[in-house]
Short mmCIF file of N, CA and C in Angstrom, two decimals:
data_model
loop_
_atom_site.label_atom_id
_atom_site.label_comp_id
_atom_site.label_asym_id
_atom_site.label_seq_id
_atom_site.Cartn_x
_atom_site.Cartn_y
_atom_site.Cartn_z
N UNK A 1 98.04 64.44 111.59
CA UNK A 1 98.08 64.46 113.03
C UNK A 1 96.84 65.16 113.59
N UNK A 2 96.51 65.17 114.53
CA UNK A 2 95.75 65.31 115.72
C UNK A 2 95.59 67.05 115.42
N UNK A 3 96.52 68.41 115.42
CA UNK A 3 96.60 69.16 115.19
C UNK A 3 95.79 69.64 114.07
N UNK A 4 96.47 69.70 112.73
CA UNK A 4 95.73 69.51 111.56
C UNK A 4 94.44 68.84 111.40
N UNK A 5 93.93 68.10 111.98
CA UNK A 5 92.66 67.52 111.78
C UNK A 5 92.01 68.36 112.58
N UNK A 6 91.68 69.19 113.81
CA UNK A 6 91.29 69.95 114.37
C UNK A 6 91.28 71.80 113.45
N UNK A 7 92.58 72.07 113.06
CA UNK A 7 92.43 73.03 112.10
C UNK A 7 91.44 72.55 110.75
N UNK A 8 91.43 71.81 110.80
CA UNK A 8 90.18 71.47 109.08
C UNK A 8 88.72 71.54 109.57
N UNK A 9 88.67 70.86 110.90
CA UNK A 9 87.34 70.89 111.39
C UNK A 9 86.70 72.13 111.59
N UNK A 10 87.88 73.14 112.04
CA UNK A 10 87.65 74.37 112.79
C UNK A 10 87.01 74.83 111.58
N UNK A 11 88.19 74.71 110.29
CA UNK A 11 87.60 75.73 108.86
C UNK A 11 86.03 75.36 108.52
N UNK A 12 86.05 74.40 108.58
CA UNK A 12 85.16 73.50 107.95
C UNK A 12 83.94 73.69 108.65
N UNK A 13 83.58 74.52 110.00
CA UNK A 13 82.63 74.59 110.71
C UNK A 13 82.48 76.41 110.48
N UNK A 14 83.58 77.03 110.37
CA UNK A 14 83.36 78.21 109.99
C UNK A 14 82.77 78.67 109.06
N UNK A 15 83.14 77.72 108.35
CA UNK A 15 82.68 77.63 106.23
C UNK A 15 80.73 77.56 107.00
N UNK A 16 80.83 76.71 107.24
CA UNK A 16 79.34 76.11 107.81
C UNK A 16 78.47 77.38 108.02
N UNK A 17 79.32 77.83 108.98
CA UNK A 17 78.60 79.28 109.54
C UNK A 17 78.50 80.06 109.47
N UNK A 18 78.89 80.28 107.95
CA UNK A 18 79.13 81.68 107.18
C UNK A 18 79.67 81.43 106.01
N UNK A 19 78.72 80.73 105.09
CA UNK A 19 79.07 80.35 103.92
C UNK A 19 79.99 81.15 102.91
N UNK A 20 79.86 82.90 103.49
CA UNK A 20 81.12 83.48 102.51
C UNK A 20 82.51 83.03 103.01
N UNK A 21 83.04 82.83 104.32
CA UNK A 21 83.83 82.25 104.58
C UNK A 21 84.50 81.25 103.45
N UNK A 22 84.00 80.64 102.94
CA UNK A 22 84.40 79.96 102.12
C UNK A 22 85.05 80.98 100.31
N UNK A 23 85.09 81.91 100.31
CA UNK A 23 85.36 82.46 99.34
C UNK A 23 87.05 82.64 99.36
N UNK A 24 87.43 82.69 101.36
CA UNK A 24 88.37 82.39 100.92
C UNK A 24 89.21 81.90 101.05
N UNK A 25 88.93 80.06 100.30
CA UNK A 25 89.22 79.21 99.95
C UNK A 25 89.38 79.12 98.98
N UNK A 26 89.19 79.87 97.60
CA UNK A 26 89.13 80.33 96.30
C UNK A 26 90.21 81.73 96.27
N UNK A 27 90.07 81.93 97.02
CA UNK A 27 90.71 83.90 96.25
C UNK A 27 91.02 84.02 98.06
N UNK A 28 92.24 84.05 98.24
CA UNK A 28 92.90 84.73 99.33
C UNK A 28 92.77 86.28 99.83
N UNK A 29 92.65 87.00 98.35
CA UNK A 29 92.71 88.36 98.61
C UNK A 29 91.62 89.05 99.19
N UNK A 30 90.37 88.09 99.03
CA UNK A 30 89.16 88.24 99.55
C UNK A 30 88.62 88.63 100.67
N UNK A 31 90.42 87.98 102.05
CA UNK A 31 90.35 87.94 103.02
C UNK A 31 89.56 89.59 103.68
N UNK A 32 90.56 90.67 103.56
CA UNK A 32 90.20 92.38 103.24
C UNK A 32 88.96 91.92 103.87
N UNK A 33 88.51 92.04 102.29
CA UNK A 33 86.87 92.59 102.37
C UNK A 33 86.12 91.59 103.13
N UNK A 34 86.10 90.25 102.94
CA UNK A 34 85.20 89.83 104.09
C UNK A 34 85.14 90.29 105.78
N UNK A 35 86.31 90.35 105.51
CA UNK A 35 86.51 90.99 107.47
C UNK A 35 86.28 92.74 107.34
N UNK A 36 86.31 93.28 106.15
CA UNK A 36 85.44 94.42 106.45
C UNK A 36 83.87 94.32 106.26
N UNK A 37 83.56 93.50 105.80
CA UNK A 37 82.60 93.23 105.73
C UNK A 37 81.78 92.64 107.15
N UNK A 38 82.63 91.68 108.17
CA UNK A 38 82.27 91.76 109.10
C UNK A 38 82.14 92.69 110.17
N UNK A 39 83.61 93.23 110.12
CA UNK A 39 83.22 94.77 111.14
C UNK A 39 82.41 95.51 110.69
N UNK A 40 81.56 95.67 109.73
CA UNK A 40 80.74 96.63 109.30
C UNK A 40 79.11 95.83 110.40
N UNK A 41 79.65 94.88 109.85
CA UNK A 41 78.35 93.77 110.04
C UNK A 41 78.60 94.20 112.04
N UNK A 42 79.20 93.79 112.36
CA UNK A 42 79.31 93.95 113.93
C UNK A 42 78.77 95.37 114.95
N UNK A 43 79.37 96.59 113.42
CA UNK A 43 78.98 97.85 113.75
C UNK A 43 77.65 98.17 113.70
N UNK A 44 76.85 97.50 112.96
CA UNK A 44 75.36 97.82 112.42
C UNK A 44 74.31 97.18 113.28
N UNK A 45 75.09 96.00 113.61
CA UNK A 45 74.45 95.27 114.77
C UNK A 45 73.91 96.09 115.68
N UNK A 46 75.03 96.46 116.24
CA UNK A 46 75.11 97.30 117.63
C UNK A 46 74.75 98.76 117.85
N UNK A 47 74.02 98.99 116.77
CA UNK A 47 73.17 100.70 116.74
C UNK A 47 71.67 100.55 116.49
N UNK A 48 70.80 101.28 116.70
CA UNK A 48 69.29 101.10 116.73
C UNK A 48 69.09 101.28 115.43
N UNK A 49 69.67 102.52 114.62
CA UNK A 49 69.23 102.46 112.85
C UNK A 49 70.53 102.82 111.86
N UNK A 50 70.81 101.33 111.47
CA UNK A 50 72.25 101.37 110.67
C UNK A 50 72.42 102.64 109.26
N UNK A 51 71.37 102.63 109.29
CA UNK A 51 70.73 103.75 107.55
C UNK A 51 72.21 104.69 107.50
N UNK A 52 72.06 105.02 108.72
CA UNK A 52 72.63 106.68 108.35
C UNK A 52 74.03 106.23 108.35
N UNK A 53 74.55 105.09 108.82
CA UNK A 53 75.92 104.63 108.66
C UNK A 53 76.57 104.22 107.05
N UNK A 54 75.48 104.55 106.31
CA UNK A 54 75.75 103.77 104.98
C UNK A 54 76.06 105.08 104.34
N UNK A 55 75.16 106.28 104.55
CA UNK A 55 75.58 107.61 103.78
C UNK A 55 77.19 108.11 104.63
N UNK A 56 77.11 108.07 105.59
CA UNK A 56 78.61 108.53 105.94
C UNK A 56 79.88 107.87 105.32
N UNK A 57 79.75 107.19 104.42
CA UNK A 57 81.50 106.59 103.76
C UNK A 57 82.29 106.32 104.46
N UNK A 58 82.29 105.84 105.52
CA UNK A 58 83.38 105.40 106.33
C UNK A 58 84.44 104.49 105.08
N UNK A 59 85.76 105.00 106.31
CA UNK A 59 87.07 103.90 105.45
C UNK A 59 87.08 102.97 106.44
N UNK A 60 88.06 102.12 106.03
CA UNK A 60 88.19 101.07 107.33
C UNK A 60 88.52 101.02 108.28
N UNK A 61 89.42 102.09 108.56
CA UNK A 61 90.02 102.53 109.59
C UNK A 61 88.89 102.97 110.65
N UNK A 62 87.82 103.73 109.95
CA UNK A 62 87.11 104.33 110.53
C UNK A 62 85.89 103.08 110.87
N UNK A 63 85.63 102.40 110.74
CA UNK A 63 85.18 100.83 111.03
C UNK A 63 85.53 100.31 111.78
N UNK A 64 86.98 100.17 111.52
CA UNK A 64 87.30 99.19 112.86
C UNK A 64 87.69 99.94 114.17
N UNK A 65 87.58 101.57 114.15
CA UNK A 65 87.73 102.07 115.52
C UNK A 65 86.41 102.09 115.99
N UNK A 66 85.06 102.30 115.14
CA UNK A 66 83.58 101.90 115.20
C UNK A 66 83.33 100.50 116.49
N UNK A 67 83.96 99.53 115.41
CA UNK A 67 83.85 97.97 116.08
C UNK A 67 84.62 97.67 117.53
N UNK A 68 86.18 98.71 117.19
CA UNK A 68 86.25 98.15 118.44
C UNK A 68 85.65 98.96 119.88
N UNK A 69 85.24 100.17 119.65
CA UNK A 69 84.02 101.03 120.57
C UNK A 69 82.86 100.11 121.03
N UNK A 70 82.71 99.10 120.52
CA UNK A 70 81.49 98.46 120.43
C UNK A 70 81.69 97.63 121.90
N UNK A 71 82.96 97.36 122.17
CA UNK A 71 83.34 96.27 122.76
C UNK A 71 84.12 96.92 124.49
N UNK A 72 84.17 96.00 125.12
CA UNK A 72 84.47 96.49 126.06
C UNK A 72 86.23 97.05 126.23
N UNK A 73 86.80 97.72 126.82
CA UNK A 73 88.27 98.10 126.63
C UNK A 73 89.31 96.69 127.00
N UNK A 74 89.39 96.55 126.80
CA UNK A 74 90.93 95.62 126.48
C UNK A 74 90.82 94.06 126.42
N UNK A 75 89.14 93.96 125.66
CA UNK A 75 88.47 92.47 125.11
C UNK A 75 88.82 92.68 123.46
N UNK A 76 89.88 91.31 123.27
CA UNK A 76 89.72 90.86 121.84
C UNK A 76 90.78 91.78 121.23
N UNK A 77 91.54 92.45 122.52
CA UNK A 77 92.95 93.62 121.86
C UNK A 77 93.62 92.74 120.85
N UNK A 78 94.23 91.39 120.53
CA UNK A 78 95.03 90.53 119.69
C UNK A 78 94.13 90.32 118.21
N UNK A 79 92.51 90.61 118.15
CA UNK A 79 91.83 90.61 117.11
C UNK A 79 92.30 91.75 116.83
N UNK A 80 92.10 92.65 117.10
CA UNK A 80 91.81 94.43 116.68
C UNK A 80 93.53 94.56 116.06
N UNK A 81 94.39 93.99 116.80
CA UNK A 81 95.37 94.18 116.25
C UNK A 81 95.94 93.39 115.38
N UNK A 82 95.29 92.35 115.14
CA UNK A 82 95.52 91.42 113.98
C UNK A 82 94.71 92.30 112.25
N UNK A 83 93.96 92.94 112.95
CA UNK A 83 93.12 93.37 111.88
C UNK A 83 94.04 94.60 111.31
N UNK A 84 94.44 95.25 112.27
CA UNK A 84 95.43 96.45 112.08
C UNK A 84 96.41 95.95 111.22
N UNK A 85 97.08 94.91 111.39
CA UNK A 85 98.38 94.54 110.89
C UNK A 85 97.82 94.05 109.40
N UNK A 86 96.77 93.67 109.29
CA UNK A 86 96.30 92.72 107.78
C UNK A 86 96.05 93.90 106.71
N UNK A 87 95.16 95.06 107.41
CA UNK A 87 95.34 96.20 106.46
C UNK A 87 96.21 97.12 105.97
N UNK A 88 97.37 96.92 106.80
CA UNK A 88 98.99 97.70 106.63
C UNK A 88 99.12 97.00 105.53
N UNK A 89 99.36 95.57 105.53
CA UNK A 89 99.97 94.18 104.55
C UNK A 89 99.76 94.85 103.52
N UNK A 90 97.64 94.46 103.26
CA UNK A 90 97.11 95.05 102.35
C UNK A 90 97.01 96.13 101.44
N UNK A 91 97.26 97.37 102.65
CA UNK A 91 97.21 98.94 101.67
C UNK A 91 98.70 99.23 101.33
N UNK A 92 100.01 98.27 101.76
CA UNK A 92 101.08 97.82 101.07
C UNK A 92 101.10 97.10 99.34
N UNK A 93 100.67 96.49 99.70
CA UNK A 93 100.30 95.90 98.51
C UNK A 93 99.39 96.77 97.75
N UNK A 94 98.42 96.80 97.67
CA UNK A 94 97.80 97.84 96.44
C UNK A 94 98.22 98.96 96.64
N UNK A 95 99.06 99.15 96.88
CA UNK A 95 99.17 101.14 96.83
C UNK A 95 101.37 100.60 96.20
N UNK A 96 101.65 99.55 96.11
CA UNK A 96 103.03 99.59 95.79
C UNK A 96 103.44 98.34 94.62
N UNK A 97 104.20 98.71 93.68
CA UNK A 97 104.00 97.62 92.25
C UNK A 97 104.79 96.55 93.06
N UNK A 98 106.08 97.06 94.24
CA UNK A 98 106.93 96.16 94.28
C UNK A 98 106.87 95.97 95.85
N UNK A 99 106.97 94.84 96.56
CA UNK A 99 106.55 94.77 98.47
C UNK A 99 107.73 93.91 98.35
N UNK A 100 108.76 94.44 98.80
CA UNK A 100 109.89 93.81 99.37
C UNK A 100 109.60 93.02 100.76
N UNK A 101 109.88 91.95 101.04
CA UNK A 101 109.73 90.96 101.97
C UNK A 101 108.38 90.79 102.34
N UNK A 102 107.53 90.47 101.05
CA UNK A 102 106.07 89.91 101.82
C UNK A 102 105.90 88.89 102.22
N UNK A 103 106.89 87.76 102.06
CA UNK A 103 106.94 86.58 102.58
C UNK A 103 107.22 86.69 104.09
N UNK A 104 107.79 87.53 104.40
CA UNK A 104 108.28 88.05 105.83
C UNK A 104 106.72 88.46 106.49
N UNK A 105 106.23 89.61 106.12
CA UNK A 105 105.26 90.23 106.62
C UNK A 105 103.59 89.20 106.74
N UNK A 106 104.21 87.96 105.87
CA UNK A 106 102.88 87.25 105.71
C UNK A 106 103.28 86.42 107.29
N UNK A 107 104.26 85.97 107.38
CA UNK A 107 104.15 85.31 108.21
C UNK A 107 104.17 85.71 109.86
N UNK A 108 104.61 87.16 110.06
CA UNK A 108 104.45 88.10 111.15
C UNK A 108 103.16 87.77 111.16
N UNK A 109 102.50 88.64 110.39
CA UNK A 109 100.67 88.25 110.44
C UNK A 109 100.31 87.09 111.07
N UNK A 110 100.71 85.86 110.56
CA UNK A 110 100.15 84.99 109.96
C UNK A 110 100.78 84.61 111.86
N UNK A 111 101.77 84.48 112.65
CA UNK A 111 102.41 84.44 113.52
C UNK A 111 101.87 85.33 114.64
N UNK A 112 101.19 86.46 114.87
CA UNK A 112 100.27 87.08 115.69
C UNK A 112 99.59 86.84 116.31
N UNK A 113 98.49 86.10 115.05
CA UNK A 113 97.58 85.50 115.77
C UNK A 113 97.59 83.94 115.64
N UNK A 114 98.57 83.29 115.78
CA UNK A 114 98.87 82.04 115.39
C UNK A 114 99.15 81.25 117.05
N UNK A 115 99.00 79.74 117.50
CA UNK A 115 99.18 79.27 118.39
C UNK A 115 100.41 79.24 118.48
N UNK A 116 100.98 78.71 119.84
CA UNK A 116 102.62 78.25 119.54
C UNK A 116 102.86 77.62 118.92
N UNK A 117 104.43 77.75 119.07
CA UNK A 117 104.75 76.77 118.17
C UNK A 117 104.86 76.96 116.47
N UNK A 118 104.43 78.36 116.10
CA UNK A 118 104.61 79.02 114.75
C UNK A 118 106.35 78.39 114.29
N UNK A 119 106.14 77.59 113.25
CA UNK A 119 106.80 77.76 112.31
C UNK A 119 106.43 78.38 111.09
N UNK A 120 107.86 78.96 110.38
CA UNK A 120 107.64 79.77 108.86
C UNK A 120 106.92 78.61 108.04
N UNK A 121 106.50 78.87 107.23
CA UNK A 121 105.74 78.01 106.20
C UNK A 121 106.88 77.89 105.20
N UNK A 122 107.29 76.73 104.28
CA UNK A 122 108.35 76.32 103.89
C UNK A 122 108.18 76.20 102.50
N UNK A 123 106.30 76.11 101.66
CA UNK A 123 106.13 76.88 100.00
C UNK A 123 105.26 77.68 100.52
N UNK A 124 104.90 78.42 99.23
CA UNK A 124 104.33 79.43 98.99
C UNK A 124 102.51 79.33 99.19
N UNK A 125 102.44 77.52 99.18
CA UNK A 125 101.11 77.21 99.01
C UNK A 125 101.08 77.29 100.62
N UNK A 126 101.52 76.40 101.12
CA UNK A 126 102.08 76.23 102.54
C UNK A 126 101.37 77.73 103.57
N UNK A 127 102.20 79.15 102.93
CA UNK A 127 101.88 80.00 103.70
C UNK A 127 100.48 80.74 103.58
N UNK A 128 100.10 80.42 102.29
CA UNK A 128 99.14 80.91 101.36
C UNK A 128 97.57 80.10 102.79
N UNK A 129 97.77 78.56 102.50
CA UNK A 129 96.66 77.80 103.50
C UNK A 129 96.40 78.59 104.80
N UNK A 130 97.89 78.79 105.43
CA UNK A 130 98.14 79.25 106.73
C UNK A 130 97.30 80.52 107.21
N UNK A 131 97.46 81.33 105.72
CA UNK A 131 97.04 82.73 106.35
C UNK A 131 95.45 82.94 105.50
N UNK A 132 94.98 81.98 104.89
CA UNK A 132 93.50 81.63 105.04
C UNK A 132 92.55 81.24 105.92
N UNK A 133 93.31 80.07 106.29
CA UNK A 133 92.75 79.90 107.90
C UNK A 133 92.62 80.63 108.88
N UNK A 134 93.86 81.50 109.16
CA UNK A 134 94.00 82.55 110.11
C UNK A 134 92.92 83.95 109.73
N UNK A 135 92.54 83.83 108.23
CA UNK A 135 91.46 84.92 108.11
C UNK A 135 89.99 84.81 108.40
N UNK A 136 89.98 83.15 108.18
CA UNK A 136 88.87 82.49 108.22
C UNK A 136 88.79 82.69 109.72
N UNK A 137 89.34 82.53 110.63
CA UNK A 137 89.25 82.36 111.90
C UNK A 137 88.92 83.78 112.79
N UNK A 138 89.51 85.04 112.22
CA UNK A 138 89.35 86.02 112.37
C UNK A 138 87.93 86.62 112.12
N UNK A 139 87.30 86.07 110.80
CA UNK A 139 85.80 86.39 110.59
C UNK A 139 85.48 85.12 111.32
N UNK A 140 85.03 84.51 111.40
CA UNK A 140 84.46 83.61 111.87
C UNK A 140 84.06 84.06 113.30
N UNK A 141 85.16 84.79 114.50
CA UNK A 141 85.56 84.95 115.34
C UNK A 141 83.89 86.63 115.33
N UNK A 142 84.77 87.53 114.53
CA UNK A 142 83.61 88.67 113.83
C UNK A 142 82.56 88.18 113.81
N UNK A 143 82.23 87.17 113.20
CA UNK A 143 80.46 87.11 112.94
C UNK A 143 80.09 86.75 114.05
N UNK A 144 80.39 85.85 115.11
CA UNK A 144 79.94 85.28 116.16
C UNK A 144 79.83 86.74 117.20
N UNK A 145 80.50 87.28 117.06
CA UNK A 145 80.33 88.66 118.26
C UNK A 145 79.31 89.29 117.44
N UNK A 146 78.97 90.12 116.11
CA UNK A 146 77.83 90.24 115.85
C UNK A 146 76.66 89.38 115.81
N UNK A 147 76.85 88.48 115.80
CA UNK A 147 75.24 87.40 115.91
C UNK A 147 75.29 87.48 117.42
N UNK A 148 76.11 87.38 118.59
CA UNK A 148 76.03 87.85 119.82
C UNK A 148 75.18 88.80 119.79
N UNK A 149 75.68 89.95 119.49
CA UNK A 149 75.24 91.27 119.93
C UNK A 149 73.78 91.34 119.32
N UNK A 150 73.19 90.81 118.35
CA UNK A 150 72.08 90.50 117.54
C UNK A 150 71.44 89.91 118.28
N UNK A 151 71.68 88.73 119.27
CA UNK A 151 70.57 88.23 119.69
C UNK A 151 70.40 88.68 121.06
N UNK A 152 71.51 89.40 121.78
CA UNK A 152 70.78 90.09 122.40
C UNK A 152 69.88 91.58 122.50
N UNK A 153 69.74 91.78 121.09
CA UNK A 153 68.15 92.91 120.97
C UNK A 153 67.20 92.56 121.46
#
Protein backbone atom coordinates (compact mmCIF):
# COMPACT_ATOMS: atom_id res chain seq x y z
CA UNK A 1 0.00 0.00 0.00
CA UNK A 2 0.55 3.59 -0.44
CA UNK A 3 1.74 3.84 3.34
CA UNK A 4 4.54 1.34 3.29
CA UNK A 5 5.87 2.42 0.05
CA UNK A 6 6.40 5.92 1.46
CA UNK A 7 8.04 4.36 4.75
CA UNK A 8 10.75 2.49 2.34
CA UNK A 9 11.31 5.59 0.40
CA UNK A 10 11.69 7.60 3.56
CA UNK A 11 14.45 4.75 4.80
CA UNK A 12 15.84 4.52 1.68
CA UNK A 13 16.60 8.33 1.35
CA UNK A 14 17.90 8.41 4.87
CA UNK A 15 20.25 5.45 4.10
CA UNK A 16 21.21 7.92 1.12
CA UNK A 17 22.05 10.61 3.50
CA UNK A 18 23.93 9.08 5.89
CA UNK A 19 25.26 6.02 4.76
CA UNK A 20 25.78 4.76 8.52
CA UNK A 21 22.17 4.83 8.73
CA UNK A 22 22.21 1.87 7.05
CA UNK A 23 24.04 -0.19 9.76
CA UNK A 24 20.94 -0.33 11.13
CA UNK A 25 19.60 -2.45 8.79
CA UNK A 26 22.13 -5.13 9.79
CA UNK A 27 22.42 -4.90 13.68
CA UNK A 28 19.44 -3.16 15.41
CA UNK A 29 21.42 -2.63 18.50
CA UNK A 30 23.45 -0.19 16.65
CA UNK A 31 20.53 2.05 16.90
CA UNK A 32 22.28 3.56 20.70
CA UNK A 33 25.28 4.49 19.27
CA UNK A 34 24.44 5.93 16.02
CA UNK A 35 22.08 8.44 17.61
CA UNK A 36 24.78 9.09 20.10
CA UNK A 37 26.79 9.50 17.68
CA UNK A 38 24.57 12.04 16.18
CA UNK A 39 23.94 14.14 19.24
CA UNK A 40 27.52 14.32 19.68
CA UNK A 41 27.71 15.27 16.01
CA UNK A 42 24.92 18.09 16.56
CA UNK A 43 26.82 19.21 19.81
CA UNK A 44 30.18 19.83 18.04
CA UNK A 45 28.54 21.49 15.33
CA UNK A 46 27.27 24.12 17.37
CA UNK A 47 30.53 25.28 19.40
CA UNK A 48 33.53 27.24 17.86
CA UNK A 49 36.27 24.42 19.09
CA UNK A 50 34.84 20.86 19.65
CA UNK A 51 38.63 19.67 21.04
CA UNK A 52 37.96 20.26 24.52
CA UNK A 53 34.57 18.36 24.32
CA UNK A 54 36.39 15.14 23.55
CA UNK A 55 38.71 15.32 26.84
CA UNK A 56 35.67 15.93 29.09
CA UNK A 57 33.99 12.19 28.84
CA UNK A 58 30.72 13.09 28.67
CA UNK A 59 27.92 10.16 29.19
CA UNK A 60 24.93 10.39 27.23
CA UNK A 61 22.91 11.81 29.36
CA UNK A 62 25.23 14.50 29.49
CA UNK A 63 24.98 14.83 25.48
CA UNK A 64 21.77 14.88 25.05
CA UNK A 65 21.11 17.71 27.72
CA UNK A 66 24.26 19.38 25.56
CA UNK A 67 22.01 18.86 22.24
CA UNK A 68 19.02 19.73 23.53
CA UNK A 69 20.61 23.38 24.91
CA UNK A 70 21.52 23.74 21.44
CA UNK A 71 18.00 24.17 20.40
CA UNK A 72 15.43 26.44 21.07
CA UNK A 73 12.98 25.56 24.32
CA UNK A 74 10.13 23.46 23.46
CA UNK A 75 11.44 22.60 19.54
CA UNK A 76 11.70 18.83 18.80
CA UNK A 77 10.43 18.08 22.78
CA UNK A 78 8.88 14.41 21.14
CA UNK A 79 12.68 13.81 19.70
CA UNK A 80 14.46 14.55 23.03
CA UNK A 81 12.00 12.43 24.56
CA UNK A 82 12.05 9.68 22.27
CA UNK A 83 15.74 9.63 22.83
CA UNK A 84 15.16 9.57 26.65
CA UNK A 85 12.91 6.64 26.44
CA UNK A 86 15.44 4.52 23.90
CA UNK A 87 18.25 4.87 26.49
CA UNK A 88 16.08 3.70 29.57
CA UNK A 89 15.12 0.50 27.02
CA UNK A 90 18.79 0.28 26.42
CA UNK A 91 20.64 0.77 29.87
CA UNK A 92 17.70 -1.89 30.80
CA UNK A 93 18.92 -4.19 28.79
CA UNK A 94 22.67 -4.16 29.30
CA UNK A 95 22.76 -3.56 32.84
CA UNK A 96 19.90 -6.71 33.39
CA UNK A 97 20.38 -10.68 32.20
CA UNK A 98 16.53 -10.79 32.33
CA UNK A 99 13.93 -7.53 30.86
CA UNK A 100 10.61 -8.65 31.63
CA UNK A 101 8.15 -7.22 29.02
CA UNK A 102 10.49 -5.90 26.32
CA UNK A 103 8.11 -6.62 23.82
CA UNK A 104 5.90 -4.14 25.70
CA UNK A 105 8.54 -1.43 26.11
CA UNK A 106 9.61 -1.90 22.37
CA UNK A 107 6.52 -0.98 21.25
CA UNK A 108 5.78 2.12 23.78
CA UNK A 109 8.99 3.38 22.08
CA UNK A 110 8.34 2.30 18.99
CA UNK A 111 4.50 4.03 19.55
CA UNK A 112 5.90 7.60 20.76
CA UNK A 113 7.20 8.50 18.07
CA UNK A 114 5.09 6.59 15.68
CA UNK A 115 2.10 8.14 13.37
CA UNK A 116 -1.46 7.17 14.13
CA UNK A 117 -2.84 4.59 13.91
CA UNK A 118 0.05 2.46 15.87
CA UNK A 119 -0.70 -0.97 15.88
CA UNK A 120 1.41 -3.68 18.11
CA UNK A 121 3.57 -5.48 15.70
CA UNK A 122 2.28 -9.13 15.53
CA UNK A 123 6.28 -11.14 15.01
CA UNK A 124 9.18 -10.40 16.37
CA UNK A 125 10.63 -9.48 12.86
CA UNK A 126 7.58 -7.28 12.42
CA UNK A 127 8.58 -5.15 15.59
CA UNK A 128 12.23 -5.53 15.09
CA UNK A 129 11.63 -3.45 11.13
CA UNK A 130 9.33 -1.06 13.05
CA UNK A 131 11.72 0.15 15.56
CA UNK A 132 14.60 0.43 12.90
CA UNK A 133 12.87 2.67 10.97
CA UNK A 134 11.78 4.67 13.85
CA UNK A 135 15.69 4.89 14.72
CA UNK A 136 16.56 5.53 11.33
CA UNK A 137 14.19 8.36 11.33
CA UNK A 138 15.30 9.75 14.57
CA UNK A 139 19.04 10.07 13.19
CA UNK A 140 18.20 10.99 10.09
CA UNK A 141 16.00 13.72 11.73
CA UNK A 142 19.74 14.45 14.05
CA UNK A 143 21.92 14.77 11.17
CA UNK A 144 19.78 17.18 9.26
CA UNK A 145 19.67 19.71 12.36
CA UNK A 146 23.47 19.34 12.56
CA UNK A 147 24.20 19.82 8.82
CA UNK A 148 21.63 22.82 9.53
CA UNK A 149 23.50 24.27 12.13
CA UNK A 150 26.83 23.56 9.95
CA UNK A 151 25.85 25.43 7.20
CA UNK A 152 24.92 28.11 8.87
CA UNK A 153 28.76 28.98 10.07
Amino acid sequence: DAHSFNRRALCESLQASNPKIARLYSDPAQGHLLIEEQVRALVETSVKDPRPLAEARLTFQQWLCLGKAHMPAGTFDNLWKFVERMNRVRNNLAHSAEFADFDQKVDSLIKFYAEDGFTHANTARDRASRLRTTLALVCGILHGMAQAISSCK
